[in-house]
Coordinates of C-alpha atoms in Angstrom, one line a residue:
M298 CA 156.9 90.0 165.7
T299 CA 157.5 87.6 163.0
H300 CA 157.5 89.8 159.7
P301 CA 154.3 88.6 157.5
L302 CA 156.7 88.3 154.4
G303 CA 159.9 87.1 156.2
N304 CA 161.9 89.9 155.1
P305 CA 160.6 93.6 154.6
P306 CA 160.0 94.8 151.0
T307 CA 161.9 97.6 149.6
K308 CA 158.9 99.6 149.2
I309 CA 155.0 99.5 149.5
I310 CA 153.1 101.2 146.6
A311 CA 149.4 101.9 147.1
V312 CA 146.9 102.8 144.5
H313 CA 144.4 105.9 145.0
L314 CA 141.1 104.6 143.0
N315 CA 140.8 101.5 141.2
Y316 CA 137.4 100.0 141.7
P317 CA 134.5 101.8 139.8
S318 CA 132.4 101.9 143.0
R319 CA 135.0 103.7 144.9
A320 CA 135.5 105.9 142.1
K321 CA 131.7 106.8 142.0
E322 CA 131.7 107.3 145.7
R323 CA 134.5 109.7 145.3
G324 CA 132.8 111.6 142.2
R325 CA 135.7 111.0 140.1
V326 CA 137.0 108.5 137.4
P327 CA 140.8 108.9 137.1
S328 CA 142.3 108.5 133.4
H329 CA 145.3 107.0 134.9
P330 CA 146.6 105.2 138.1
S331 CA 148.1 107.4 140.7
Y332 CA 149.9 106.1 143.7
F333 CA 151.6 107.0 147.0
L334 CA 154.2 105.3 149.2
K335 CA 153.9 103.5 152.6
P336 CA 157.0 102.5 154.4
P337 CA 158.1 99.0 155.0
S338 CA 157.7 99.4 158.9
S339 CA 154.1 99.7 158.5
L340 CA 153.8 96.2 157.8
A341 CA 151.9 94.1 160.1
G342 CA 150.4 90.8 160.4
T343 CA 147.1 89.2 161.4
R344 CA 145.8 89.5 165.0
E345 CA 148.1 92.7 165.4
P346 CA 146.3 95.7 166.6
I347 CA 145.9 98.8 164.6
V348 CA 146.8 101.6 167.0
R349 CA 144.7 104.7 166.7
P350 CA 146.7 107.6 168.4
S351 CA 145.1 109.1 171.1
G352 CA 143.7 112.7 170.0
C353 CA 142.6 111.0 166.3
E354 CA 139.0 110.1 165.6
L355 CA 139.2 109.3 162.0
L356 CA 141.1 105.8 161.8
G357 CA 139.7 104.5 158.4
F358 CA 140.1 101.0 157.2
E359 CA 140.6 100.0 153.4
G360 CA 140.2 96.3 152.5
E361 CA 142.4 95.8 149.5
I362 CA 144.1 93.0 147.5
A363 CA 148.0 92.9 148.0
L364 CA 150.3 91.9 145.1
V365 CA 153.9 90.5 146.4
I366 CA 156.2 91.0 143.5
G367 CA 158.5 87.9 142.8
S368 CA 160.9 88.9 140.1
R369 CA 162.3 92.1 139.3
A370 CA 160.3 94.2 137.2
Q371 CA 161.8 97.2 135.0
R372 CA 160.0 98.6 131.8
V373 CA 157.5 95.6 131.4
A374 CA 154.9 95.5 129.1
P375 CA 151.3 95.2 130.5
E376 CA 150.6 91.7 129.0
D377 CA 153.9 90.8 130.8
G378 CA 153.1 92.6 134.2
W379 CA 151.2 89.7 135.8
R380 CA 154.1 87.2 135.4
H381 CA 156.2 89.2 137.9
V382 CA 153.7 89.0 140.8
R383 CA 154.4 85.9 142.8
W384 CA 151.8 86.1 145.8
V385 CA 148.2 87.7 146.3
T386 CA 147.0 88.3 149.7
A387 CA 144.6 90.4 152.0
A388 CA 145.6 93.7 153.2
N389 CA 144.1 96.7 155.3
D390 CA 145.4 100.0 154.0
A391 CA 144.6 102.0 157.3
G392 CA 145.3 105.6 158.0
V393 CA 144.1 108.4 160.1
Y394 CA 142.4 111.2 158.1
D395 CA 143.0 113.4 161.0
L396 CA 146.9 113.9 159.9
R397 CA 146.2 114.0 156.0
Y398 CA 146.5 117.9 156.1
A399 CA 149.9 117.5 157.2
D400 CA 151.5 115.6 154.6
R401 CA 148.9 116.6 151.8
G402 CA 149.7 114.4 148.9
S403 CA 152.3 111.9 150.3
N404 CA 150.0 110.3 153.1
L405 CA 153.2 109.9 154.9
R406 CA 152.1 110.3 158.5
S407 CA 148.3 109.6 158.0
K408 CA 149.0 106.3 156.4
G409 CA 152.6 105.3 157.1
A410 CA 152.5 104.7 160.8
D411 CA 153.8 101.2 162.6
G412 CA 151.2 98.6 161.9
F413 CA 149.0 100.5 159.5
T414 CA 149.5 97.9 156.5
P415 CA 148.5 94.6 157.9
I416 CA 148.7 91.9 155.3
G417 CA 148.0 87.9 155.2
P418 CA 147.2 85.7 156.8
R419 CA 148.2 83.5 154.0
L420 CA 149.6 84.1 150.6
L421 CA 148.2 82.7 147.5
D422 CA 150.1 81.4 144.5
A423 CA 149.4 84.1 141.9
H424 CA 150.3 81.5 139.0
Q425 CA 147.3 79.5 140.2
V426 CA 144.6 82.4 140.3
D427 CA 142.9 84.5 137.6
P428 CA 143.7 88.2 138.4
A429 CA 140.3 89.1 137.2
G430 CA 138.5 86.4 139.1
L431 CA 139.4 87.4 142.8
R432 CA 136.9 88.6 145.2
L433 CA 137.8 91.1 148.0
R434 CA 135.5 91.1 151.3
T435 CA 135.8 93.3 154.3
W436 CA 134.0 92.8 157.9
V437 CA 133.7 95.1 160.7
N438 CA 132.6 93.5 163.9
G439 CA 131.1 90.4 161.9
E440 CA 129.0 92.7 159.4
L441 CA 130.1 92.6 155.7
V442 CA 130.9 96.2 154.7
Q443 CA 132.9 95.5 151.4
D444 CA 132.2 93.2 148.7
D445 CA 133.8 93.4 145.2
T446 CA 135.4 91.5 142.5
T447 CA 138.6 92.2 140.2
D448 CA 136.5 91.8 137.1
T449 CA 135.6 95.7 136.5
L450 CA 138.8 97.2 137.8
L451 CA 139.7 100.7 136.3
F452 CA 143.3 99.4 136.1
P453 CA 144.1 95.6 135.9
F454 CA 146.9 94.4 138.0
G455 CA 149.2 93.7 135.2
Q456 CA 148.5 97.4 134.0
L457 CA 149.6 98.5 137.4
V458 CA 153.0 96.7 137.2
A459 CA 153.8 97.7 133.7
D460 CA 153.0 101.4 134.6
L461 CA 155.0 101.6 137.7
S462 CA 157.9 99.7 136.3
R463 CA 158.4 102.7 133.4
L464 CA 160.2 104.6 136.1
V465 CA 160.4 102.5 139.3
T466 CA 162.2 99.1 139.4
L467 CA 160.0 96.8 141.4
E468 CA 161.9 94.4 143.5
P469 CA 161.1 90.9 144.9
G470 CA 159.1 91.3 147.8
D471 CA 157.6 94.6 146.8
V472 CA 153.9 95.1 147.8
I473 CA 151.4 96.8 145.7
L474 CA 148.1 97.8 147.4
T475 CA 145.6 97.8 144.4
G476 CA 142.8 99.9 145.9
T477 CA 139.6 99.4 147.8
P478 CA 136.1 99.3 146.8
T479 CA 133.3 101.0 148.3
G480 CA 132.2 100.8 151.9
A481 CA 135.6 101.9 153.5
S482 CA 134.8 103.9 156.6
V483 CA 135.9 104.5 160.2
V484 CA 136.4 102.4 163.0
Q485 CA 136.7 102.8 166.8
P486 CA 138.9 101.3 169.4
G487 CA 137.2 98.0 170.4
D488 CA 136.4 97.4 166.8
L489 CA 137.6 94.1 164.8
V490 CA 138.2 94.5 161.2
E491 CA 138.6 91.2 159.0
I492 CA 139.6 91.0 155.3
E493 CA 139.5 88.0 153.1
V494 CA 140.5 87.5 149.4
T495 CA 139.4 84.3 147.6
A496 CA 139.8 83.0 144.2
G497 CA 137.3 79.9 143.7
E498 CA 137.8 77.8 146.6
L499 CA 141.2 79.3 147.3
S500 CA 141.5 81.6 150.2
T501 CA 143.8 83.9 152.2
G502 CA 141.7 83.2 155.5
R503 CA 140.6 86.4 157.4
L504 CA 143.1 89.1 157.8
R505 CA 142.2 89.9 161.6
N506 CA 143.0 93.3 163.2
P507 CA 141.5 94.5 166.4
I508 CA 141.5 98.7 166.7
A509 CA 143.3 99.7 169.8
E510 CA 143.9 103.3 171.5
G511 CA 147.3 104.5 171.4
D512 CA 149.1 107.2 173.2
P513 CA 148.9 110.7 172.5
L514 CA 151.5 112.3 169.9
A515 CA 154.2 114.2 171.1
P516 CA 153.7 117.8 170.7
Y517 CA 156.6 118.8 168.6
G518 CA 155.1 118.2 165.1
A519 CA 151.6 118.3 163.4
M520 CA 148.8 117.5 165.8
P521 CA 145.6 115.6 164.8
K522 CA 142.6 117.9 163.0
A523 CA 139.8 116.9 161.5
D524 CA 137.3 119.2 159.6
P525 CA 133.7 118.4 157.7
A526 CA 135.5 117.8 154.6
E527 CA 137.9 115.0 156.1
R528 CA 135.1 113.5 158.0
E529 CA 132.9 113.2 155.0
A530 CA 135.9 111.7 153.2
A531 CA 136.6 109.3 155.9
Y532 CA 133.1 108.1 156.3
G533 CA 132.9 107.2 152.6
V534 CA 131.0 110.5 151.7
A535 CA 132.8 112.3 148.6
H536 CA 133.2 116.0 149.7
E537 CA 131.2 117.9 147.0
P538 CA 131.2 121.9 147.9
E539 CA 128.7 122.3 144.7
P540 CA 125.2 120.8 144.9
L541 CA 124.1 118.3 142.1
L542 CA 121.4 120.6 141.3
D543 CA 121.4 124.2 140.8
P544 CA 119.1 125.5 143.9
L545 CA 117.2 128.1 141.7
L546 CA 116.5 125.1 139.0
A547 CA 115.5 122.8 141.8
E548 CA 113.3 125.6 143.0
G549 CA 111.8 126.2 139.7
L550 CA 111.0 122.5 139.1
R551 CA 109.3 122.4 142.8
S552 CA 107.1 125.2 141.6
V553 CA 105.3 123.6 138.8
A554 CA 103.1 120.6 138.7
V555 CA 104.2 117.1 137.4
A556 CA 101.1 117.2 135.0
T557 CA 102.2 120.6 133.4
L558 CA 105.7 119.3 132.8
S559 CA 104.2 116.4 131.3
A560 CA 102.2 118.5 129.0
Q561 CA 105.0 120.7 128.0
L562 CA 107.2 117.8 127.3
R563 CA 104.8 116.2 125.1
S564 CA 104.4 119.3 123.3
R565 CA 108.1 119.1 122.5
G566 CA 107.5 115.4 121.0
L567 CA 108.2 113.6 124.3
P568 CA 105.3 111.7 125.3
H569 CA 106.9 109.0 127.2
M570 CA 108.7 110.4 129.9
S571 CA 106.6 109.7 132.9
I572 CA 107.4 106.7 135.2
D573 CA 104.1 104.9 135.0
G574 CA 102.6 102.8 137.7
V575 CA 104.2 104.4 140.8
R576 CA 102.4 106.2 143.7
P577 CA 103.9 108.0 146.7
V578 CA 104.6 105.6 149.8
A579 CA 106.0 108.7 151.8
G580 CA 106.9 112.4 151.6
G581 CA 106.0 115.3 149.7
G582 CA 107.1 116.8 146.1
M583 CA 110.5 115.4 145.1
V584 CA 113.0 117.1 142.9
G585 CA 116.5 115.4 142.5
V586 CA 119.2 114.1 140.0
A587 CA 119.0 110.5 138.7
H588 CA 121.2 107.8 140.3
T589 CA 120.1 104.4 138.6
L590 CA 120.0 100.7 139.7
R591 CA 119.2 97.9 137.8
Y592 CA 117.7 94.4 138.7
L593 CA 117.8 91.4 136.5
P594 CA 115.3 88.6 136.6
L595 CA 116.2 85.9 139.5
R596 CA 118.7 83.3 138.5
E597 CA 119.5 81.0 141.4
D598 CA 123.0 80.0 140.2
L599 CA 124.0 83.8 140.2
F600 CA 122.4 85.0 143.0
K601 CA 124.8 83.8 145.4
R602 CA 127.7 85.9 143.7
Y603 CA 125.5 89.0 142.7
G604 CA 122.7 89.3 145.4
T605 CA 124.7 88.9 148.6
G606 CA 126.9 90.9 150.6
M607 CA 127.8 94.3 149.7
N608 CA 125.5 93.6 146.2
A609 CA 124.9 96.4 143.7
Q610 CA 121.7 97.5 145.4
K611 CA 123.6 98.2 148.8
R612 CA 126.5 99.8 146.6
A613 CA 124.0 102.1 144.9
I614 CA 122.8 103.2 148.2
E615 CA 126.4 104.1 149.2
E616 CA 127.0 105.9 146.0
L617 CA 124.3 108.1 146.7
R618 CA 125.2 111.9 147.3
P619 CA 123.1 115.0 148.5
G620 CA 120.3 115.4 145.7
H621 CA 120.5 112.1 144.2
V622 CA 117.2 110.4 143.6
L623 CA 117.8 106.6 143.4
V624 CA 115.6 105.2 140.5
M625 CA 115.2 101.6 140.3
D626 CA 114.4 99.4 137.3
A627 CA 112.8 96.4 138.8
R628 CA 111.0 95.5 135.4
R629 CA 107.8 96.6 136.7
D630 CA 107.4 93.4 139.0
P631 CA 105.8 94.6 142.3
T632 CA 105.7 90.9 143.6
A633 CA 109.1 91.4 145.8
G634 CA 110.8 94.2 147.7
T635 CA 113.3 96.4 146.2
L636 CA 113.7 98.6 149.2
G637 CA 113.3 98.2 153.0
D638 CA 113.3 100.6 155.7
I639 CA 117.3 100.1 156.7
L640 CA 118.2 100.9 153.1
A641 CA 115.6 103.8 152.9
L642 CA 117.0 105.1 156.0
R643 CA 120.6 105.0 154.9
A644 CA 119.6 106.7 151.7
Q645 CA 118.1 109.5 153.6
R646 CA 121.0 109.8 155.9
R647 CA 123.4 109.9 152.5
G648 CA 121.2 113.0 151.6
A649 CA 119.1 111.5 148.8
A650 CA 116.1 113.3 147.6
G651 CA 114.0 110.6 146.9
V652 CA 113.7 107.2 145.6
V653 CA 111.6 105.6 142.9
T654 CA 111.2 102.0 142.0
D655 CA 108.6 100.4 139.6
G656 CA 108.7 97.2 141.8
A657 CA 107.5 97.1 145.7
V658 CA 108.9 98.3 148.9
R659 CA 108.9 96.5 152.2
D660 CA 108.4 97.9 155.6
S661 CA 106.0 100.7 153.9
T662 CA 104.8 101.8 157.2
A663 CA 108.3 102.5 158.4
I664 CA 109.2 103.9 155.4
A665 CA 106.5 106.3 155.4
D666 CA 107.4 107.4 158.8
L667 CA 110.8 108.5 157.4
G668 CA 109.6 111.2 155.6
L669 CA 111.8 110.6 152.5
P670 CA 110.1 110.8 149.4
V671 CA 109.4 107.3 147.9
Y672 CA 107.3 106.1 145.2
A673 CA 106.8 102.5 144.2
A674 CA 104.6 100.3 142.2
G675 CA 103.3 98.7 145.5
A676 CA 104.2 97.1 148.6
H677 CA 105.2 93.4 149.3
P678 CA 106.6 91.6 152.2
S679 CA 108.9 89.4 150.5
V680 CA 112.8 90.3 150.1
L681 CA 114.3 91.2 146.5
G682 CA 115.6 87.5 146.1
R683 CA 112.2 86.5 145.3
R684 CA 112.5 87.8 142.1
H685 CA 115.5 89.8 141.4
V686 CA 119.1 89.8 141.5
P687 CA 120.7 93.2 142.1
W688 CA 123.1 93.8 138.8
D689 CA 124.5 97.3 138.3
S690 CA 124.3 100.7 139.0
G691 CA 124.8 104.2 137.2
V692 CA 123.8 102.8 133.9
P693 CA 121.0 103.7 131.7
I694 CA 117.7 101.7 132.8
A695 CA 113.9 101.6 132.2
C696 CA 111.7 102.4 135.2
G697 CA 107.9 102.4 134.6
G698 CA 108.4 102.3 131.0
A699 CA 110.5 105.6 130.7
L700 CA 114.2 105.6 129.8
V701 CA 116.0 107.2 132.5
Q702 CA 119.9 108.1 132.4
P703 CA 122.1 108.8 135.5
G704 CA 121.9 112.8 135.7
D705 CA 118.5 113.2 134.4
L706 CA 116.4 115.3 136.7
I707 CA 113.5 113.5 138.5
V708 CA 110.4 115.4 139.7
G709 CA 107.5 114.0 141.4
D710 CA 104.2 115.0 143.2
A711 CA 100.9 113.6 144.2
D712 CA 100.3 112.6 140.3
G713 CA 103.3 110.6 139.9
V714 CA 107.0 110.9 138.6
I715 CA 108.3 112.5 135.4
V716 CA 112.2 112.5 133.9
V717 CA 113.1 115.9 132.8
P718 CA 116.1 116.0 130.3
P719 CA 118.5 118.6 132.1
D720 CA 119.2 120.8 128.9
L721 CA 115.3 121.5 128.9
A722 CA 114.8 122.2 132.5
E723 CA 115.0 126.1 132.2
E724 CA 112.8 126.4 129.4
L725 CA 110.3 124.0 130.9
I726 CA 110.2 125.9 133.8
A727 CA 109.2 129.2 132.0
D728 CA 106.5 127.5 129.8
C729 CA 105.0 125.6 132.4
R730 CA 104.6 128.7 134.7
E731 CA 103.1 130.4 131.7
Q732 CA 100.6 127.5 131.4
E733 CA 99.9 127.2 134.9
R734 CA 99.0 131.1 134.8
Q735 CA 96.6 130.4 131.8
E736 CA 95.0 127.7 133.9
R737 CA 94.4 129.8 136.8
F738 CA 92.7 132.5 134.7
I739 CA 90.6 129.8 132.9
A740 CA 89.7 128.3 136.1
G741 CA 88.3 131.4 137.4
Q742 CA 86.3 132.3 134.3
V743 CA 84.7 128.5 134.8
A744 CA 84.1 129.1 138.4
A745 CA 82.2 132.4 137.4
G746 CA 80.0 130.4 135.0
E747 CA 81.9 130.4 131.6
S748 CA 81.9 127.9 128.9
V749 CA 85.0 126.1 128.3
D750 CA 84.3 126.5 124.5
G751 CA 87.2 128.7 123.1
L752 CA 88.4 129.1 126.7
Y753 CA 90.0 125.9 127.5
P754 CA 92.6 125.8 125.7
L755 CA 92.8 129.6 125.9
G756 CA 91.6 130.7 122.4
P757 CA 91.9 134.0 120.4
A758 CA 88.5 135.5 121.8
W759 CA 89.9 135.5 125.5
R760 CA 93.4 136.4 124.7
D761 CA 93.1 140.1 125.3
A762 CA 91.1 139.3 128.7
Y763 CA 93.8 137.0 129.9
E764 CA 96.6 139.5 128.9
N765 CA 94.8 142.2 131.0
W766 CA 94.0 139.7 134.1
S767 CA 97.7 138.6 133.7
K768 CA 99.2 142.2 134.2
G769 CA 97.3 142.7 137.2
E770 CA 98.4 139.6 138.8
T771 CA 102.0 140.0 138.2
Q772 CA 101.7 143.6 139.6

């Protein structure tokens, strides 16, 4: 084959995490970049197959932007780092998760196989592009699965060059793979992966690589092995051994009514915690941890950039972890759908505990059939582009008049949805249970013909009777 760079580089350096969307998916945001090496022999060009060894099941693709160093970089400052980059192109940081255990930390065999670093097909002149203005997209079998931009990177490209050059001399031709956004997953033999980097009107063209089945590995070394954790990582789900919400706390919140929680929050000076105007579309009670998504009003000139492809709405769905409730800020506008049946199904498959939107849903009958708890302000047949631009996720939002922060607890029942501050949850559960116990006593007395005067709320004249009744109930 003709080498995609003419001559092989001395090294290929890959960044672990750099896109905020991928960091959210993995459940951690690094303070500093970390790296691993890939051998130059892993380089390949467009249309060359990526070969999955027979016996492996977890061949992962990762669309990335590759930087090609143009001049020697040794102990350069961050503001000078970009000057040492000559070319920008598309890359696929492919790897088999089945072999990660064998070289834990180095990724040598899992990501270093021949052909596991395709790049190309065209090189963009780094001096003609804005490093913060690049767009990366990946398609699998024609479906867009990754779409992100470089304006929010955790570690800008110049910083990567400078950081590496403190200890590692970068030579002309060396390649830096700069990280992948959310959406990276597993492909099978017969699939086609395409990756493109654009800078305004400039494009690398699509890097096209079919996936092929290879021969079995010779048996005198580590053999493929996949466990549930590796499968979750390969398919883009962070492996989280601990639940988002303590099961006992979740059960406690399920055991009390939203109306009771509302009363207890109001007694603590928090009267604005209900998400107003939403009603259950599907499912029963709901308890979970808030993951947020914000829509902004439609602006046609911005929708093409922010509203299409792997937009913030789809990224928010892919960021969900088991136990999350996706809470959407649609500005209380019920005249366009903010969730349809396919994304609701994906949220369910991701383990979501529910969805709340102060906008509308589409496909409401199909959503109801899923059984996933969904609360919305209404139903509407139109797509979100009629009113909304999906803007960002994981930020404080307003939903139905309530301020919701990522990590807040969300509880729903037939009456509606309420936001519970995590630090108040335990004492709220205890006080709610006591309030509901009192209300059961009061209801029994009213059913027996007693007046509510001095009884509801429980007054001093009924306190002894309640205490005696309460002892009998708890025995």
